[in-house]
PDB file of C-alpha atoms in Angstrom:
ATOM      1  CA  MET A   1      65.907  39.241-104.146  1.00 52.00           C
ATOM      2  CA  SER A   2      67.734  42.540-104.543  1.00 57.00           C
ATOM      3  CA  GLN A   3      71.365  42.874-103.728  1.00 63.00           C
ATOM      4  CA  LEU A   4      72.835  45.650-101.644  1.00 57.00           C
ATOM      5  CA  PRO A   5      74.851  48.153-103.667  1.00 54.00           C
ATOM      6  CA  GLU A   6      78.604  48.089-103.387  1.00 59.00           C
ATOM      7  CA  PRO A   7      80.221  50.827-101.262  1.00 55.00           C
ATOM      8  CA  SER A   8      81.900  52.231-104.358  1.00 56.00           C
ATOM      9  CA  ASP A   9      78.466  52.715-105.940  1.00 54.00           C
ATOM     10  CA  LEU A  10      77.210  54.632-102.901  1.00 53.00           C
ATOM     11  CA  SER A  11      80.002  57.181-103.101  1.00 54.00           C
ATOM     12  CA  ALA A  12      78.766  58.214-106.536  1.00 54.00           C
ATOM     13  CA  LEU A  13      75.384  59.191-105.062  1.00 54.00           C
ATOM     14  CA  ALA A  14      76.647  61.663-102.467  1.00 56.00           C
ATOM     15  CA  ALA A  15      78.472  64.844-103.374  1.00 60.00           C
ATOM     16  CA  SER A  16      81.889  65.686-102.073  1.00 64.00           C
ATOM     17  CA  VAL A  17      82.029  67.872 -99.011  1.00 64.00           C
ATOM     18  CA  TYR A  18      84.102  70.448-100.868  1.00 66.00           C
ATOM     19  CA  THR A  19      81.919  70.627-103.969  1.00 68.00           C
ATOM     20  CA  LEU A  20      79.944  73.860-104.241  1.00 70.00           C
ATOM     21  CA  SER A  21      76.881  73.325-106.371  1.00 72.00           C
ATOM     22  CA  ALA A  22      74.405  76.034-107.301  1.00 74.00           C
ATOM     23  CA  GLY A  23      71.962  74.665-104.729  1.00 77.00           C
ATOM     24  CA  ARG A  24      74.524  74.794-101.948  1.00 79.00           C
ATOM     25  CA  ILE A  25      75.520  78.342-102.826  1.00 84.00           C
ATOM     26  CA  GLY A  26      71.890  79.494-103.028  1.00 86.00           C
ATOM     27  CA  ALA A  27      70.940  77.815 -99.768  1.00 86.00           C
ATOM     28  CA  SER A  28      73.987  79.210 -97.990  1.00 89.00           C
ATOM     29  CA  ALA A  29      73.280  82.718 -99.253  1.00 92.00           C
ATOM     30  CA  ALA A  30      69.648  82.438 -98.175  1.00 92.00           C
ATOM     31  CA  ALA A  31      70.595  81.172 -94.716  1.00 93.00           C
ATOM     32  CA  LEU A  32      73.123  83.988 -94.237  1.00 93.00           C
ATOM     33  CA  LEU A  33      70.592  86.556 -95.435  1.00 93.00           C
ATOM     34  CA  GLY A  34      68.013  85.207 -93.008  1.00 93.00           C
ATOM     35  CA  LEU A  35      70.568  85.218 -90.204  1.00 94.00           C
ATOM     36  CA  ALA A  36      71.440  88.842 -90.926  1.00 93.00           C
ATOM     37  CA  GLY A  37      67.749  89.744 -90.870  1.00 92.00           C
ATOM     38  CA  ALA A  38      67.252  87.916 -87.567  1.00 93.00           C
ATOM     39  CA  VAL A  39      70.244  89.677 -85.985  1.00 92.00           C
ATOM     40  CA  VAL A  40      69.056  93.116 -87.110  1.00 90.00           C
ATOM     41  CA  ALA A  41      65.496  92.407 -85.940  1.00 89.00           C
ATOM     42  CA  TRP A  42      66.779  91.161 -82.574  1.00 90.00           C
ATOM     43  CA  ARG A  43      68.859  94.292 -82.134  1.00 88.00           C
ATOM     44  CA  VAL A  44      65.851  96.457 -82.970  1.00 85.00           C
ATOM     45  CA  LEU A  45      63.826  94.634 -80.335  1.00 85.00           C
ATOM     46  CA  THR A  46      66.465  94.791 -77.613  1.00 85.00           C
ATOM     47  CA  ARG A  47      67.672  98.353 -78.140  1.00 77.00           C
ATOM     48  CA  PRO A  48      65.779 101.326 -76.775  1.00 67.00           C
ATOM     49  CA  ALA A  49      63.932 103.416 -79.329  1.00 63.00           C
ATOM     50  CA  GLY A  50      66.428 105.081 -81.552  1.00 61.00           C
ATOM     51  CA  ARG A  51      67.609 105.306 -85.098  1.00 63.00           C
ATOM     52  CA  LEU A  52      68.028 101.544 -85.562  1.00 65.00           C
ATOM     53  CA  GLY A  53      64.421 100.954 -84.545  1.00 63.00           C
ATOM     54  CA  ARG A  54      63.065 103.259 -87.188  1.00 66.00           C
ATOM     55  CA  ILE A  55      65.119 102.025 -90.095  1.00 80.00           C
ATOM     56  CA  GLY A  56      66.103  98.483 -89.090  1.00 81.00           C
ATOM     57  CA  ALA A  57      62.784  96.654 -88.938  1.00 83.00           C
ATOM     58  CA  GLY A  58      61.886  97.083 -92.612  1.00 86.00           C
ATOM     59  CA  PRO A  59      65.111  95.704 -94.097  1.00 89.00           C
ATOM     60  CA  ALA A  60      65.104  92.877 -91.537  1.00 89.00           C
ATOM     61  CA  LEU A  61      61.594  91.940 -92.650  1.00 90.00           C
ATOM     62  CA  GLY A  62      62.674  92.045 -96.294  1.00 91.00           C
ATOM     63  CA  ALA A  63      65.734  89.912 -95.578  1.00 92.00           C
ATOM     64  CA  GLY A  64      63.615  87.311 -93.797  1.00 93.00           C
ATOM     65  CA  LEU A  65      61.077  87.131 -96.603  1.00 93.00           C
ATOM     66  CA  LEU A  66      63.796  86.926 -99.252  1.00 94.00           C
ATOM     67  CA  ALA A  67      65.586  84.177 -97.312  1.00 93.00           C
ATOM     68  CA  MET A  68      62.380  82.151 -97.124  1.00 93.00           C
ATOM     69  CA  ALA A  69      61.690  82.650-100.834  1.00 93.00           C
ATOM     70  CA  LEU A  70      65.202  81.619-101.876  1.00 92.00           C
ATOM     71  CA  GLY A  71      65.226  78.690 -99.450  1.00 91.00           C
ATOM     72  CA  GLY A  72      61.870  77.543-100.796  1.00 91.00           C
ATOM     73  CA  LEU A  73      63.140  77.815-104.360  1.00 90.00           C
ATOM     74  CA  VAL A  74      66.203  75.715-103.595  1.00 86.00           C
ATOM     75  CA  ALA A  75      64.098  73.144-101.716  1.00 86.00           C
ATOM     76  CA  ALA A  76      61.601  72.905-104.562  1.00 87.00           C
ATOM     77  CA  THR A  77      64.242  72.447-107.247  1.00 84.00           C
ATOM     78  CA  ALA A  78      66.572  70.053-105.391  1.00 80.00           C
ATOM     79  CA  ASP A  79      66.880  66.752-107.244  1.00 79.00           C
ATOM     80  CA  GLY A  80      67.934  64.496-104.390  1.00 74.00           C
ATOM     81  CA  GLY A  81      67.679  64.299-100.656  1.00 73.00           C
ATOM     82  CA  VAL A  82      69.808  65.738 -97.897  1.00 77.00           C
ATOM     83  CA  GLY A  83      73.473  64.937 -98.468  1.00 67.00           C
ATOM     84  CA  THR A  84      73.341  64.749-102.242  1.00 72.00           C
ATOM     85  CA  GLY A  85      74.900  68.184-102.761  1.00 68.00           C
ATOM     86  CA  ASN A  86      71.762  69.944-103.948  1.00 76.00           C
ATOM     87  CA  GLY A  87      71.522  72.272-100.948  1.00 77.00           C
ATOM     88  CA  LEU A  88      68.365  70.772 -99.485  1.00 80.00           C
ATOM     89  CA  GLY A  89      69.649  70.831 -95.898  1.00 83.00           C
ATOM     90  CA  GLY A  90      70.709  74.447 -96.244  1.00 86.00           C
ATOM     91  CA  ALA A  91      67.360  75.288 -97.807  1.00 88.00           C
ATOM     92  CA  TYR A  92      65.575  73.921 -94.745  1.00 90.00           C
ATOM     93  CA  VAL A  93      67.847  75.974 -92.496  1.00 91.00           C
ATOM     94  CA  ALA A  94      67.169  79.061 -94.630  1.00 92.00           C
ATOM     95  CA  LEU A  95      63.412  78.518 -94.339  1.00 93.00           C
ATOM     96  CA  VAL A  96      63.570  78.272 -90.552  1.00 94.00           C
ATOM     97  CA  VAL A  97      65.966  81.194 -90.080  1.00 95.00           C
ATOM     98  CA  GLY A  98      64.015  83.301 -92.596  1.00 94.00           C
ATOM     99  CA  ALA A  99      60.770  82.604 -90.737  1.00 94.00           C
ATOM    100  CA  LEU A 100      62.442  83.572 -87.457  1.00 94.00           C
ATOM    101  CA  ALA A 101      63.726  86.812 -88.989  1.00 94.00           C
ATOM    102  CA  THR A 102      60.290  87.585 -90.433  1.00 94.00           C
ATOM    103  CA  VAL A 103      58.519  87.075 -87.108  1.00 94.00           C
ATOM    104  CA  LEU A 104      61.091  89.079 -85.139  1.00 91.00           C
ATOM    105  CA  ALA A 105      61.048  91.893 -87.702  1.00 89.00           C
ATOM    106  CA  GLY A 106      57.243  91.928 -87.730  1.00 89.00           C
ATOM    107  CA  VAL A 107      57.150  92.302 -83.960  1.00 88.00           C
ATOM    108  CA  ALA A 108      59.819  95.007 -84.134  1.00 84.00           C
ATOM    109  CA  LEU A 109      57.915  96.831 -86.866  1.00 85.00           C
ATOM    110  CA  VAL A 110      54.710  96.804 -84.823  1.00 84.00           C
ATOM    111  CA  ARG A 111      56.563  98.074 -81.759  1.00 80.00           C
ATOM    112  CA  THR A 112      58.289 100.889 -83.619  1.00 74.00           C
ATOM    113  CA  ARG A 113      55.034 101.958 -85.275  1.00 71.00           C
ATOM    114  CA  ARG A 114      53.199 101.847 -81.962  1.00 66.00           C
ATOM    115  CA  GLY A 115      55.953 103.906 -80.350  1.00 60.00           C
ATOM    116  CA  SER A 116      55.899 106.533 -83.102  1.00 57.00           C
ATOM    117  CA  ASP A 117      52.087 106.811 -82.910  1.00 53.00           C
ATOM    118  CA  ALA A 118      52.270 107.409 -79.146  1.00 49.00           C
ATOM    119  CA  THR A 119      54.644 110.355 -79.545  1.00 50.00           C
ATOM    120  CA  ARG A 120      52.372 112.225 -81.947  1.00 49.00           C
TER     121      ARG A 120
END
């Protein structure tokens, strides 16, 4: 019969809250990049046709795709589970926010292209 580990042994498994590992930094950067892409794409969608619509959708799409790629890389290379300090939770957030930014930017890109074709 196996014994339960001592509480002092469990603290060695989880990382400190204040420790910044490479996985945490990468996941945080990816999540912030995806968030920036989602905000820009949302502004392109909600603003009337103007300068932001023409130049904002492309970078927002790139930011979303890059956030998903970096989040996927961190998730694939994380050694432990969520709470071990490897950035796995942040990688999941980056994947979701990056996908949201990609979808919003794709819709914005289609709308701006459709609008520019109608004016020709």
